[in-house]
């Protein structure tokens, strides 16, 4: 987005300069934390089945194919929900749509806990994922439109650190619940209330808490202004300034705002058509393709199952001289613990899932320290190369522990998801941004929807082929990313323009 940062003679000031003056303080920290918490809530609903599938297998009597459907169904709901939610967020407001999405997804996820069979679980979980599909993208959009530009790259990485840590958080929540052996018969439904149903209900809690939290926050000031409500937008910025700087609203002397022409209000038609016309068509195609090729997410869906199989074999003391695929291909009879519920996940495997989530989150935080210098595009290229090669190496080394190390490196490739979101936010104007993020992210969801059952089948019949194929496809995305502009240079140019505008108005620069 190019911005004309010259101050007008009638006293208008460029919007980004106004956000710079509002500063970065307590309100911004609270909003950043909320965006991260919404991301956790989104994962607890959309990816609850990654923990529930193996735990519910005994009661629901699901086959491998049926488990594949249960894992894929929510991805379909996520795809459609992301597109529709992104459009509604651009039309009716980010905050309003987010509130509805959080509450409705929590209710549906709770209903899924009383599923009488696997078909009901599939349908209700898919509907819950439909409602929550746009939560992550909308939360990041609100954050980026409410803080100074110089902070956005780092904040997006910090928020997405929660995205990568969230599966580990889900594992931590599951550790004390899943092994519980209690079972209460509910005659009205003909089901037994047990640990996995309890866990599914608990996974609804973050969405409800996030909805209450969001109720006390402000709408995106940029969205409000683009919709033609200038006074309301100025009031929101004044509120942000007051909380960030602990100063009265009178100290914020801005009477009028101006935006780049690309961000001016447009018709409903112009919210969609520009994404498929030059100059944005190129970015729409590239970003959608990159997300489509981000197939590591399919391994994330089956991560608890893969790690569970690995830990069961390793804990027997045999199989350490084999690759990960060789271990996955073998089934081992593990002695039954009478104090643990049938089909309960191995606690050690849940701890390993937590470790992998913590590793990705920690790496994401480290990347936030250098992203403004390196740029998301360059960083994404490096990650796809390193992680793609590591995925190929997983089954070339006949050692269980070395194989798992390469697998963990391969799984860190999921970090590029956040880089793609940040790139999309940077490349598209305000009135198209939420829909653009949702649309391009849908490419990743479509890829996951298609790849989850395929990977499930390959892990069963030809595990090595699954790793080689998926890793090679992911590696190829580095070449496509090279066609994007260097966002580090674009950001530097924008910041220089805003700094000049800020000096002209004698505003305080962001620190």
JSON list of N, CA and C in Angstrom, two decimals, residues 72 114 191 200 285 450 472 489 500:
[
{"chain": "A", "resi": 72, "resn": "UNK", "atom": "N", "xyz": [-10.53, -34.44, 8.35]},
{"chain": "A", "resi": 72, "resn": "UNK", "atom": "CA", "xyz": [-10.66, -33.58, 7.16]},
{"chain": "A", "resi": 72, "resn": "UNK", "atom": "C", "xyz": [-11.88, -32.68, 7.21]},
{"chain": "A", "resi": 114, "resn": "UNK", "atom": "N", "xyz": [-21.26, -34.14, 22.98]},
{"chain": "A", "resi": 114, "resn": "UNK", "atom": "CA", "xyz": [-22.30, -35.15, 23.24]},
{"chain": "A", "resi": 114, "resn": "UNK", "atom": "C", "xyz": [-22.65, -35.92, 21.97]},
{"chain": "A", "resi": 191, "resn": "UNK", "atom": "N", "xyz": [-25.09, -42.51, 25.46]},
{"chain": "A", "resi": 191, "resn": "UNK", "atom": "CA", "xyz": [-23.62, -42.40, 25.38]},
{"chain": "A", "resi": 191, "resn": "UNK", "atom": "C", "xyz": [-23.04, -42.41, 26.78]},
{"chain": "A", "resi": 200, "resn": "UNK", "atom": "N", "xyz": [-13.21, -32.08, 25.14]},
{"chain": "A", "resi": 200, "resn": "UNK", "atom": "CA", "xyz": [-13.80, -31.31, 24.05]},
{"chain": "A", "resi": 200, "resn": "UNK", "atom": "C", "xyz": [-14.59, -30.11, 24.60]},
{"chain": "A", "resi": 285, "resn": "UNK", "atom": "N", "xyz": [-2.55, -14.66, -6.58]},
{"chain": "A", "resi": 285, "resn": "UNK", "atom": "CA", "xyz": [-2.18, -15.99, -7.10]},
{"chain": "A", "resi": 285, "resn": "UNK", "atom": "C", "xyz": [-0.96, -16.54, -6.36]},
{"chain": "A", "resi": 450, "resn": "UNK", "atom": "N", "xyz": [-7.24, -31.65, 1.21]},
{"chain": "A", "resi": 450, "resn": "UNK", "atom": "CA", "xyz": [-6.92, -32.71, 0.26]},
{"chain": "A", "resi": 450, "resn": "UNK", "atom": "C", "xyz": [-5.82, -33.62, 0.77]},
{"chain": "A", "resi": 472, "resn": "UNK", "atom": "N", "xyz": [9.12, -32.51, -0.82]},
{"chain": "A", "resi": 472, "resn": "UNK", "atom": "CA", "xyz": [9.54, -31.95, -2.11]},
{"chain": "A", "resi": 472, "resn": "UNK", "atom": "C", "xyz": [8.61, -30.85, -2.58]},
{"chain": "A", "resi": 489, "resn": "UNK", "atom": "N", "xyz": [12.37, -3.90, 2.14]},
{"chain": "A", "resi": 489, "resn": "UNK", "atom": "CA", "xyz": [12.59, -2.62, 1.46]},
{"chain": "A", "resi": 489, "resn": "UNK", "atom": "C", "xyz": [11.31, -1.79, 1.41]},
{"chain": "A", "resi": 500, "resn": "UNK", "atom": "N", "xyz": [8.57, 11.31, 7.88]},
{"chain": "A", "resi": 500, "resn": "UNK", "atom": "CA", "xyz": [8.60, 12.66, 7.32]},
{"chain": "A", "resi": 500, "resn": "UNK", "atom": "C", "xyz": [7.29, 13.38, 7.63]}
]
